[in-house]
Amino acid sequence: MNNTITVLGAGYVGLTTAALLAHAGYKVYAIEPNKKRLDVIKTGKSFFFEEGLDPVIKQAIDSGNLIATDSYEESVPHSSIVFSCVGTPDNPDGSSNLTYVFSAAEQAASLMQEGAIYVQKSTVPVRTGERIIELFESLGKHFPYVSNPEFLREGTALYDTLFFDRVVVGGSDKKAVTTILDTYRDLEAARDTIAALADVQSVPRNGKYIATSLNSAELIKVSANAFLALKISFANSIAKLADKVDADVVEVMDAVGADERIGRAFLNAGRGYGGGCFPKDVSGLISSGLENGIDLEVMQAAQALNRSMPGYVVEKLKNNIGELGDKKVAVLGLAFKSGTSDVRKSPGVAIANVLSHAGVQTIAHDPQANEEAKEDLRRDVVLSNNILQAVQGVDAIIIATEWPEFTSLDLIECKKQMKGTVLLDAVNIIEKASAESAGLQYIGVGR
Ligand code: UGA
């Protein structure tokens, strides 16, 4: 076994994994087929915004331990471990599109050295591993195959990977499972140095190393995401009730979440979840269930509730400012959450599009995601690079992402720029009292 690794796909997961392993004593090839992205990585930077990642990439590229390439031939034959981190978009019917997963496996298999381990990090439906092993066998190859699901969050990718709750590796080849768990032990040994370089807080933590069967590992990943999505949809359904009965969902969830058996995390009500993971993983899990004759009704309900949230937010606005057709509204926040420029399935984008579709003159602003949102926004949504400019002359502001810039918004100055007085806080981050003392009418979700 040499210490060379290839990472197929240099997106959020692949690039982070590759850069970190390059600091843990490995020589790592990161394969990125997109030329524009590849050129950025070669300069020692990431092509997306992720706190702390750039210095980690820069030093790894400069040291020669991280090599960015678009060539399987240059990297795969020399590697004892191949991580697959390619994208798994969803099909129109909600199932996972595994085209990249299978083509990456097939290409790599033709070049891998005997005994090299194939590690699946892309989120795939349960039983995909079995199908890839069959593919290898049909090619006359017998590589150890393990599933190593990823649990990092965008925006806190480095922290989550270095100070993990658990590393899960599943497969039938026990030696391969141990080797991959050991790779993470090497990363753990280097983590304080990496954290200092990335300026990420170092916390003493004993994450769990968990070895499982292949199918369990695959199911662990989607179940974890589905459960978190379920918590959010639960909080949002209680928020709808709180709106009717004049209760405050933040107070409710603070107290409900204080029960250690429940926990406060992922009970923040608002405009619903988005991103490249939850929507896709929930629909993927529902599809897996149906394929196996299991109706995951609880997840169907969570999904339907989530899909209703952008419309619910706009309906709340309408109830307060009347017919929307002749109104002007600013949407602050297009990223699917703060700390990232990612706009995939973003509720902020959905809200802006619902407004614009209803004839509202819509101005949108995001501190990081304006550029990325352009493609997904309706053509008549106007993008603004400045908060105060965005809110000029508007009847209402909707806050759709919990960026610190919006939490600490100068409400008095905003009010001066606006025509109307409505502040619809769709992420429940503003204190009602401070909005009201600035002369604004505060509307939250479930408050
Ligand atoms: C999620 C999981 O949290 C990670 O553990 C997992 O590795 C990742 O998916 C993945 O599968 O790759 P991520 O999508 O980056 O991470 O973002 P989260 O922080 O989980 O937020 C997802 C969405 O839920 C965001 O739109 C966020 O605003 C929303 N959310 C989150 C709420 O509406 N309320 C909450 O209380 C928490």
Short mmCIF file of C-alpha atoms and ligand atoms in Angstrom, two decimals:
data_model
loop_
_atom_site.label_atom_id
_atom_site.label_comp_id
_atom_site.label_asym_id
_atom_site.label_seq_id
_atom_site.Cartn_x
_atom_site.Cartn_y
_atom_site.Cartn_z
CA MET A 1 0.00 0.00 0.00
CA ASN A 2 1.44 3.38 -0.95
CA ASN A 3 0.10 6.60 0.46
CA THR A 4 -1.33 7.97 -2.77
CA ILE A 5 -5.03 8.75 -3.00
CA THR A 6 -7.21 9.85 -5.90
CA VAL A 7 -10.39 11.82 -5.26
CA LEU A 8 -12.84 11.70 -8.16
CA GLY A 9 -14.77 14.98 -8.30
CA ALA A 10 -13.53 18.18 -6.66
CA GLY A 11 -16.83 19.70 -5.52
CA TYR A 12 -17.71 20.67 -1.94
CA VAL A 13 -17.03 17.20 -0.57
CA GLY A 14 -14.25 16.09 -2.92
CA LEU A 15 -12.13 19.22 -2.77
CA THR A 16 -12.43 19.49 1.02
CA THR A 17 -11.56 15.81 1.47
CA ALA A 18 -8.64 16.00 -0.97
CA ALA A 19 -7.17 19.16 0.57
CA LEU A 20 -7.43 17.82 4.11
CA LEU A 21 -5.92 14.40 3.32
CA ALA A 22 -3.05 16.18 1.60
CA HIS A 23 -2.23 17.63 5.05
CA ALA A 24 -2.49 14.24 6.74
CA GLY A 25 0.51 12.62 5.11
CA TYR A 26 -0.99 11.57 1.78
CA LYS A 27 -0.22 12.51 -1.78
CA VAL A 28 -3.62 13.34 -3.22
CA TYR A 29 -4.83 13.76 -6.78
CA ALA A 30 -8.09 15.69 -7.08
CA ILE A 31 -9.80 15.06 -10.40
CA GLU A 32 -11.99 17.85 -11.73
CA PRO A 33 -13.27 17.56 -15.30
CA ASN A 34 -14.54 21.17 -15.48
CA LYS A 35 -11.65 23.17 -16.97
CA LYS A 36 -12.65 26.50 -15.44
CA ARG A 37 -12.92 25.01 -11.96
CA LEU A 38 -9.71 23.03 -12.41
CA ASP A 39 -7.77 26.18 -13.32
CA VAL A 40 -8.98 27.91 -10.16
CA ILE A 41 -7.97 24.95 -7.96
CA LYS A 42 -4.53 24.84 -9.58
CA THR A 43 -3.94 28.42 -8.41
CA GLY A 44 -4.46 27.20 -4.83
CA LYS A 45 -8.07 28.33 -4.38
CA SER A 46 -11.54 26.92 -4.23
CA PHE A 47 -14.09 27.81 -6.92
CA PHE A 48 -16.83 28.14 -4.26
CA PHE A 49 -16.92 30.04 -1.01
CA GLU A 50 -16.06 27.93 2.03
CA GLU A 51 -14.64 29.50 5.18
CA GLY A 52 -10.99 28.52 5.83
CA LEU A 53 -10.61 26.22 2.81
CA ASP A 54 -8.41 28.42 0.60
CA PRO A 55 -5.29 28.48 2.82
CA VAL A 56 -5.56 24.70 3.21
CA ILE A 57 -5.72 24.20 -0.56
CA LYS A 58 -2.96 26.75 -1.20
CA GLN A 59 -0.46 25.15 1.13
CA ALA A 60 -1.28 21.65 -0.14
CA ILE A 61 -0.86 22.69 -3.79
CA ASP A 62 2.37 24.57 -3.03
CA SER A 63 3.83 21.57 -1.17
CA GLY A 64 3.02 19.27 -4.09
CA ASN A 65 0.90 16.99 -1.86
CA LEU A 66 -2.28 18.06 -3.65
CA ILE A 67 -2.34 17.76 -7.41
CA ALA A 68 -5.35 18.99 -9.35
CA THR A 69 -5.88 17.27 -12.67
CA ASP A 70 -8.57 16.20 -15.12
CA SER A 71 -6.77 12.98 -15.97
CA TYR A 72 -7.70 9.58 -14.56
CA GLU A 73 -4.63 8.12 -16.29
CA GLU A 74 -2.26 10.46 -14.43
CA SER A 75 -3.66 9.63 -11.00
CA VAL A 76 -5.73 6.45 -10.59
CA PRO A 77 -3.07 3.84 -11.54
CA HIS A 78 -0.73 5.16 -8.81
CA SER A 79 -3.32 5.24 -6.03
CA SER A 80 -4.00 2.68 -3.34
CA ILE A 81 -7.29 4.38 -2.45
CA VAL A 82 -9.82 5.98 -4.79
CA PHE A 83 -12.54 8.16 -3.25
CA SER A 84 -15.60 8.80 -5.40
CA CYS A 85 -17.05 12.24 -4.63
CA VAL A 86 -18.91 12.89 -7.87
CA GLY A 87 -22.26 14.66 -8.00
CA THR A 88 -25.59 12.84 -7.63
CA PRO A 89 -28.25 15.25 -8.89
CA ASP A 90 -31.90 14.21 -8.69
CA ASN A 91 -33.98 12.97 -11.60
CA PRO A 92 -37.24 14.77 -12.39
CA ASP A 93 -39.12 11.93 -10.60
CA GLY A 94 -37.14 12.53 -7.39
CA SER A 95 -34.88 9.47 -7.63
CA SER A 96 -31.09 9.93 -7.60
CA ASN A 97 -29.30 10.31 -10.92
CA LEU A 98 -26.35 7.93 -10.68
CA THR A 99 -24.90 8.52 -14.13
CA TYR A 100 -21.72 10.14 -12.76
CA VAL A 101 -21.38 7.59 -9.97
CA PHE A 102 -21.36 4.68 -12.41
CA SER A 103 -19.25 6.31 -15.11
CA ALA A 104 -16.62 7.35 -12.53
CA ALA A 105 -16.54 3.78 -11.14
CA GLU A 106 -16.22 2.29 -14.59
CA GLN A 107 -13.45 4.65 -15.69
CA ALA A 108 -11.52 4.19 -12.45
CA ALA A 109 -11.89 0.38 -12.51
CA SER A 110 -10.14 0.13 -15.84
CA LEU A 111 -7.09 1.88 -14.35
CA MET A 112 -6.94 0.87 -10.68
CA GLN A 113 -4.05 -1.23 -9.40
CA GLU A 114 -4.84 -4.61 -7.91
CA GLY A 115 -5.93 -4.39 -4.28
CA ALA A 116 -6.68 -0.68 -4.43
CA ILE A 117 -9.76 0.26 -2.38
CA TYR A 118 -12.74 2.00 -3.98
CA VAL A 119 -14.48 4.31 -1.48
CA GLN A 120 -17.90 5.75 -2.17
CA LYS A 121 -18.40 9.15 -0.57
CA SER A 122 -21.11 10.40 -2.92
CA THR A 123 -24.55 10.11 -1.38
CA VAL A 124 -26.18 7.15 -3.11
CA PRO A 125 -29.39 5.18 -2.55
CA VAL A 126 -29.06 2.04 -0.47
CA ARG A 127 -27.90 -0.99 -2.55
CA THR A 128 -25.93 1.15 -5.04
CA GLY A 129 -22.69 -0.35 -3.71
CA GLU A 130 -23.92 -3.84 -4.57
CA ARG A 131 -24.57 -2.67 -8.13
CA ILE A 132 -21.10 -1.15 -8.43
CA ILE A 133 -19.47 -4.34 -7.15
CA GLU A 134 -21.46 -6.18 -9.85
CA LEU A 135 -20.18 -3.67 -12.42
CA PHE A 136 -16.58 -4.31 -11.30
CA GLU A 137 -17.17 -8.06 -11.55
CA SER A 138 -18.63 -7.73 -15.04
CA LEU A 139 -15.35 -6.03 -15.98
CA GLY A 140 -13.38 -8.88 -14.42
CA LYS A 141 -12.25 -6.67 -11.48
CA HIS A 142 -12.47 -7.45 -7.75
CA PHE A 143 -11.60 -4.32 -5.81
CA PRO A 144 -12.52 -3.96 -2.15
CA TYR A 145 -15.48 -1.56 -2.10
CA VAL A 146 -16.55 0.47 0.93
CA SER A 147 -19.15 3.12 1.62
CA ASN A 148 -17.89 6.11 3.61
CA PRO A 149 -20.76 8.61 3.80
CA GLU A 150 -20.00 12.26 4.25
CA PHE A 151 -21.60 14.30 7.04
CA LEU A 152 -19.97 17.72 6.54
CA ARG A 153 -22.15 20.81 6.17
CA GLU A 154 -21.38 23.52 3.67
CA GLY A 155 -20.14 26.61 5.47
CA THR A 156 -18.60 24.52 8.27
CA ALA A 157 -17.00 21.87 6.06
CA LEU A 158 -13.55 22.00 7.67
CA TYR A 159 -14.81 22.07 11.23
CA ASP A 160 -17.20 19.18 10.58
CA THR A 161 -14.53 17.04 8.93
CA LEU A 162 -11.79 17.72 11.46
CA PHE A 163 -13.95 17.59 14.59
CA PHE A 164 -16.40 14.93 13.46
CA ASP A 165 -19.16 13.26 15.49
CA ARG A 166 -18.57 10.00 13.68
CA VAL A 167 -16.77 8.46 10.75
CA VAL A 168 -18.78 5.63 9.20
CA VAL A 169 -17.19 3.04 6.94
CA GLY A 170 -19.17 0.06 5.70
CA GLY A 171 -18.19 -2.93 3.62
CA SER A 172 -17.62 -6.67 3.67
CA ASP A 173 -13.83 -6.48 3.29
CA LYS A 174 -12.79 -5.89 6.91
CA LYS A 175 -9.19 -5.03 6.00
CA ALA A 176 -10.36 -2.33 3.60
CA VAL A 177 -12.76 -0.93 6.21
CA THR A 178 -9.91 -0.72 8.73
CA THR A 179 -7.60 0.96 6.21
CA ILE A 180 -10.14 3.68 5.48
CA LEU A 181 -10.91 4.23 9.18
CA ASP A 182 -7.14 4.58 9.70
CA THR A 183 -7.00 7.27 7.01
CA TYR A 184 -9.31 9.34 9.21
CA ARG A 185 -7.18 8.58 12.25
CA ASP A 186 -4.26 10.13 10.32
CA LEU A 187 -6.41 13.17 9.62
CA GLU A 188 -7.39 13.38 13.27
CA ALA A 189 -3.70 13.33 14.25
CA ALA A 190 -3.05 16.33 11.98
CA ARG A 191 -6.21 18.24 12.81
CA ASP A 192 -4.92 20.85 15.25
CA THR A 193 -2.27 21.99 12.75
CA ILE A 194 -4.83 22.15 9.95
CA ALA A 195 -7.33 23.98 12.16
CA ALA A 196 -4.70 26.60 12.98
CA LEU A 197 -3.90 27.06 9.28
CA ALA A 198 -7.58 27.39 8.37
CA ASP A 199 -8.35 29.52 11.41
CA VAL A 200 -10.98 27.04 12.54
CA GLN A 201 -11.58 26.68 16.25
CA SER A 202 -9.82 23.63 17.69
CA VAL A 203 -12.02 21.61 20.04
CA PRO A 204 -11.09 18.50 21.97
CA ARG A 205 -13.51 15.88 20.75
CA ASN A 206 -13.73 12.13 20.65
CA GLY A 207 -15.60 11.34 17.46
CA LYS A 208 -16.72 7.76 16.97
CA TYR A 209 -15.19 5.42 14.39
CA ILE A 210 -18.00 3.16 13.23
CA ALA A 211 -17.62 0.07 11.03
CA THR A 212 -20.81 -1.31 9.50
CA SER A 213 -22.09 -3.42 6.65
CA LEU A 214 -22.14 -1.82 3.20
CA ASN A 215 -25.91 -1.36 3.01
CA SER A 216 -26.13 0.00 6.55
CA ALA A 217 -23.51 2.66 5.77
CA GLU A 218 -25.48 3.78 2.72
CA LEU A 219 -28.70 3.90 4.71
CA ILE A 220 -27.07 5.76 7.63
CA LYS A 221 -26.23 8.70 5.41
CA VAL A 222 -29.69 9.29 3.92
CA SER A 223 -31.45 8.49 7.19
CA ALA A 224 -29.40 11.10 9.04
CA ASN A 225 -30.26 13.79 6.49
CA ALA A 226 -33.88 12.70 6.33
CA PHE A 227 -34.21 12.88 10.09
CA LEU A 228 -32.77 16.41 10.19
CA ALA A 229 -35.16 17.44 7.38
CA LEU A 230 -37.98 15.87 9.37
CA LYS A 231 -37.07 17.96 12.41
CA ILE A 232 -37.17 21.15 10.32
CA SER A 233 -40.52 20.26 8.76
CA PHE A 234 -41.86 19.39 12.18
CA ALA A 235 -40.81 22.83 13.47
CA ASN A 236 -42.40 24.46 10.41
CA SER A 237 -45.70 22.66 10.89
CA ILE A 238 -45.78 23.80 14.52
CA ALA A 239 -44.90 27.32 13.25
CA LYS A 240 -48.02 27.31 11.07
CA LEU A 241 -50.10 26.38 14.10
CA ALA A 242 -48.32 28.99 16.26
CA ASP A 243 -49.28 31.62 13.68
CA LYS A 244 -52.93 30.71 14.16
CA VAL A 245 -52.93 30.55 17.95
CA ASP A 246 -50.67 33.53 18.67
CA ALA A 247 -47.78 31.51 20.11
CA ASP A 248 -44.07 31.98 19.33
CA VAL A 249 -42.43 28.96 17.67
CA VAL A 250 -38.97 30.11 18.81
CA GLU A 251 -40.07 30.01 22.45
CA VAL A 252 -41.76 26.67 21.82
CA MET A 253 -38.72 25.06 20.16
CA ASP A 254 -36.30 26.51 22.73
CA ALA A 255 -38.21 24.71 25.44
CA VAL A 256 -39.00 21.56 23.43
CA GLY A 257 -35.36 21.32 22.35
CA ALA A 258 -34.15 21.75 25.94
CA ASP A 259 -35.22 18.15 26.45
CA GLU A 260 -31.93 16.34 25.82
CA ARG A 261 -33.77 13.45 24.20
CA ILE A 262 -34.99 15.86 21.50
CA GLY A 263 -32.21 18.49 21.23
CA ARG A 264 -32.55 22.07 19.95
CA ALA A 265 -30.62 21.63 16.67
CA PHE A 266 -32.55 21.74 13.39
CA LEU A 267 -35.74 22.98 15.02
CA ASN A 268 -35.44 26.49 13.55
CA ALA A 269 -38.67 27.26 11.75
CA GLY A 270 -38.73 29.57 8.76
CA ARG A 271 -38.85 29.35 4.99
CA GLY A 272 -37.93 25.65 4.92
CA TYR A 273 -34.81 23.72 3.98
CA GLY A 274 -32.93 23.87 0.69
CA GLY A 275 -29.49 23.00 -0.64
CA GLY A 276 -27.92 20.21 -2.61
CA CYS A 277 -28.61 17.57 0.06
CA PHE A 278 -31.86 17.57 2.08
CA PRO A 279 -34.35 17.99 -0.79
CA LYS A 280 -32.52 15.39 -2.88
CA ASP A 281 -31.90 12.93 -0.05
CA VAL A 282 -35.50 13.07 1.13
CA SER A 283 -36.84 12.39 -2.37
CA GLY A 284 -34.14 9.73 -2.90
CA LEU A 285 -35.14 7.96 0.32
CA ILE A 286 -38.82 8.07 -0.65
CA SER A 287 -37.89 6.50 -4.01
CA SER A 288 -35.76 3.80 -2.37
CA GLY A 289 -38.71 3.01 -0.13
CA LEU A 290 -41.12 2.73 -3.03
CA GLU A 291 -38.73 0.53 -5.01
CA ASN A 292 -38.73 -1.83 -2.05
CA GLY A 293 -42.46 -1.69 -1.44
CA ILE A 294 -42.19 0.63 1.58
CA ASP A 295 -44.23 3.82 1.66
CA LEU A 296 -42.26 6.31 3.76
CA GLU A 297 -45.32 8.43 4.46
CA VAL A 298 -43.60 10.41 7.19
CA MET A 299 -40.99 11.63 4.68
CA GLN A 300 -43.63 12.39 2.06
CA ALA A 301 -45.33 14.63 4.61
CA ALA A 302 -42.03 16.35 5.50
CA GLN A 303 -41.34 16.97 1.82
CA ALA A 304 -44.81 18.34 1.08
CA LEU A 305 -44.64 20.64 4.10
CA ASN A 306 -41.23 21.93 3.01
CA ARG A 307 -42.43 22.59 -0.52
CA SER A 308 -45.30 24.66 0.88
CA MET A 309 -43.03 27.04 2.83
CA PRO A 310 -41.96 29.63 0.19
CA GLY A 311 -45.63 30.01 -0.82
CA TYR A 312 -46.62 30.25 2.84
CA VAL A 313 -44.14 33.10 3.36
CA VAL A 314 -45.48 34.99 0.35
CA GLU A 315 -49.06 34.38 1.54
CA LYS A 316 -48.15 35.92 4.91
CA LEU A 317 -46.82 38.95 3.10
CA LYS A 318 -50.02 39.24 1.09
CA ASN A 319 -52.12 39.07 4.24
CA ASN A 320 -50.23 42.09 5.51
CA ILE A 321 -49.70 44.32 2.49
CA GLY A 322 -52.70 43.30 0.38
CA GLU A 323 -52.72 42.47 -3.32
CA LEU A 324 -49.15 41.97 -4.50
CA GLY A 325 -49.40 43.02 -8.15
CA ASP A 326 -48.42 46.68 -7.73
CA LYS A 327 -45.88 46.19 -4.94
CA LYS A 328 -42.11 46.38 -4.72
CA VAL A 329 -40.35 43.90 -2.41
CA ALA A 330 -36.70 43.27 -1.49
CA VAL A 331 -35.59 39.68 -0.84
CA LEU A 332 -32.45 39.60 1.31
CA GLY A 333 -30.73 36.21 1.06
CA LEU A 334 -30.40 33.93 -1.95
CA ALA A 335 -27.92 31.35 -0.64
CA PHE A 336 -29.73 28.27 0.74
CA LYS A 337 -28.14 29.09 4.10
CA SER A 338 -25.51 31.48 5.43
CA GLY A 339 -21.79 30.81 5.02
CA THR A 340 -22.06 29.59 1.44
CA SER A 341 -22.61 30.91 -2.08
CA ASP A 342 -24.59 27.79 -2.97
CA VAL A 343 -28.11 28.46 -4.28
CA ARG A 344 -29.20 24.93 -5.13
CA LYS A 345 -32.92 24.50 -4.22
CA SER A 346 -32.65 27.74 -2.29
CA PRO A 347 -35.83 28.92 -0.54
CA GLY A 348 -34.71 32.57 -1.01
CA VAL A 349 -34.57 32.09 -4.77
CA ALA A 350 -37.96 30.32 -4.67
CA ILE A 351 -39.51 33.21 -2.72
CA ALA A 352 -38.09 35.81 -5.14
CA ASN A 353 -39.46 33.82 -8.08
CA VAL A 354 -42.93 33.39 -6.51
CA LEU A 355 -43.07 37.16 -5.92
CA SER A 356 -41.92 38.02 -9.40
CA HIS A 357 -44.40 35.53 -10.88
CA ALA A 358 -47.15 37.33 -8.95
CA GLY A 359 -46.15 40.58 -10.68
CA VAL A 360 -44.20 42.03 -7.75
CA GLN A 361 -41.26 44.26 -8.63
CA THR A 362 -38.61 42.13 -6.92
CA ILE A 363 -35.13 43.23 -5.88
CA ALA A 364 -32.79 40.59 -4.48
CA HIS A 365 -29.50 40.79 -2.64
CA ASP A 366 -27.10 38.25 -1.17
CA PRO A 367 -23.63 38.97 0.23
CA GLN A 368 -22.11 35.94 -1.53
CA ALA A 369 -24.59 34.34 -3.91
CA ASN A 370 -25.78 37.06 -6.34
CA GLU A 371 -23.69 35.68 -9.16
CA GLU A 372 -24.65 32.04 -8.61
CA ALA A 373 -28.35 32.92 -8.24
CA LYS A 374 -28.59 34.68 -11.61
CA GLU A 375 -29.31 31.52 -13.54
CA ASP A 376 -32.10 30.33 -11.24
CA LEU A 377 -33.89 33.66 -10.83
CA ARG A 378 -36.68 34.81 -13.12
CA ARG A 379 -35.41 37.37 -15.59
CA ASP A 380 -37.31 40.29 -14.08
CA VAL A 381 -35.80 39.87 -10.60
CA VAL A 382 -33.28 42.71 -10.20
CA LEU A 383 -30.06 41.89 -8.34
CA SER A 384 -28.50 44.49 -6.08
CA ASN A 385 -25.00 44.48 -4.59
CA ASN A 386 -25.93 46.63 -1.65
CA ILE A 387 -28.50 46.16 1.12
CA LEU A 388 -29.61 49.79 1.41
CA GLN A 389 -29.86 50.12 -2.33
CA ALA A 390 -31.94 46.93 -2.47
CA VAL A 391 -34.49 48.19 0.05
CA GLN A 392 -34.94 51.62 -1.52
CA GLY A 393 -38.61 52.43 -2.13
CA VAL A 394 -39.84 48.93 -1.27
CA ASP A 395 -43.16 48.13 0.37
CA ALA A 396 -41.63 45.22 2.28
CA ILE A 397 -38.40 43.38 3.01
CA ILE A 398 -38.23 39.59 3.24
CA ILE A 399 -35.17 38.11 4.95
CA ALA A 400 -34.60 34.62 3.52
CA THR A 401 -31.06 33.68 4.68
CA GLU A 402 -29.59 33.98 8.16
CA TRP A 403 -26.46 35.93 7.14
CA PRO A 404 -24.86 37.92 10.01
CA GLU A 405 -25.20 41.01 7.79
CA PHE A 406 -28.96 40.62 8.06
CA THR A 407 -29.04 39.74 11.75
CA SER A 408 -27.28 43.04 12.43
CA LEU A 409 -29.24 45.00 9.84
CA ASP A 410 -29.44 48.75 10.48
CA LEU A 411 -33.22 48.71 10.76
CA ILE A 412 -33.58 52.47 11.26
CA GLU A 413 -31.65 53.16 8.07
CA CYS A 414 -33.64 50.50 6.20
CA LYS A 415 -36.90 52.05 7.33
CA LYS A 416 -35.69 55.45 6.01
CA GLN A 417 -35.04 53.95 2.58
CA MET A 418 -38.32 52.01 2.36
CA LYS A 419 -41.71 53.18 1.16
CA GLY A 420 -43.65 50.72 3.32
CA THR A 421 -42.98 49.35 6.79
CA VAL A 422 -43.21 45.54 6.60
CA LEU A 423 -40.25 43.39 7.62
CA LEU A 424 -40.97 39.71 6.99
CA ASP A 425 -38.30 37.72 8.75
CA ALA A 426 -38.52 34.30 7.07
CA VAL A 427 -35.61 32.94 9.11
CA ASN A 428 -36.68 34.28 12.51
CA ILE A 429 -33.40 36.06 13.26
CA ILE A 430 -34.56 39.57 14.15
CA GLU A 431 -35.93 40.62 17.52
CA LYS A 432 -39.50 41.81 17.12
CA ALA A 433 -38.92 44.63 19.64
CA SER A 434 -35.94 46.08 17.74
CA ALA A 435 -37.86 46.02 14.45
CA GLU A 436 -40.81 47.74 16.08
CA SER A 437 -38.68 50.37 17.75
CA ALA A 438 -37.27 51.19 14.27
CA GLY A 439 -40.86 51.79 13.13
CA LEU A 440 -41.19 48.53 11.23
CA GLN A 441 -44.05 46.06 11.32
CA TYR A 442 -42.43 42.72 12.20
CA ILE A 443 -43.71 39.42 10.81
CA GLY A 444 -41.88 36.19 11.55
CA VAL A 445 -42.76 32.59 10.68
CA GLY A 446 -44.69 31.10 13.60
CA ARG A 447 -44.15 34.07 15.92
C1 UGA B 1 -26.59 18.73 5.30
C2 UGA B 1 -26.28 17.98 6.61
O1 UGA B 1 -26.46 18.86 7.71
C3 UGA B 1 -24.84 17.45 6.60
O2 UGA B 1 -24.61 16.68 7.78
C4 UGA B 1 -24.64 16.56 5.36
O3 UGA B 1 -23.33 16.07 5.26
C5 UGA B 1 -24.95 17.38 4.11
O4 UGA B 1 -26.31 17.86 4.19
C6 UGA B 1 -24.78 16.48 2.91
O5 UGA B 1 -25.55 15.54 2.75
O6 UGA B 1 -23.81 16.66 2.16
P1 UGA B 1 -26.04 21.17 4.32
O7 UGA B 1 -27.03 20.82 3.26
O8 UGA B 1 -24.72 21.72 3.95
O9 UGA B 1 -25.73 19.87 5.24
O10 UGA B 1 -26.72 22.26 5.26
P2 UGA B 1 -27.51 22.29 6.65
O11 UGA B 1 -26.76 23.15 7.58
O12 UGA B 1 -27.88 20.95 7.12
O13 UGA B 1 -28.84 23.06 6.20
C7 UGA B 1 -29.74 22.52 5.22
C8 UGA B 1 -30.95 23.41 5.08
O14 UGA B 1 -31.79 23.35 6.23
C9 UGA B 1 -30.62 24.91 4.89
O15 UGA B 1 -31.48 25.46 3.92
C10 UGA B 1 -30.91 25.50 6.26
O16 UGA B 1 -31.23 26.86 6.23
C11 UGA B 1 -32.10 24.66 6.68
N1 UGA B 1 -32.32 24.61 8.14
C12 UGA B 1 -31.36 24.09 8.96
C13 UGA B 1 -33.52 25.08 8.66
O17 UGA B 1 -34.41 25.55 7.93
N2 UGA B 1 -33.72 25.01 10.01
C14 UGA B 1 -32.79 24.48 10.85
O18 UGA B 1 -33.05 24.44 12.08
C15 UGA B 1 -31.58 24.02 10.32
#
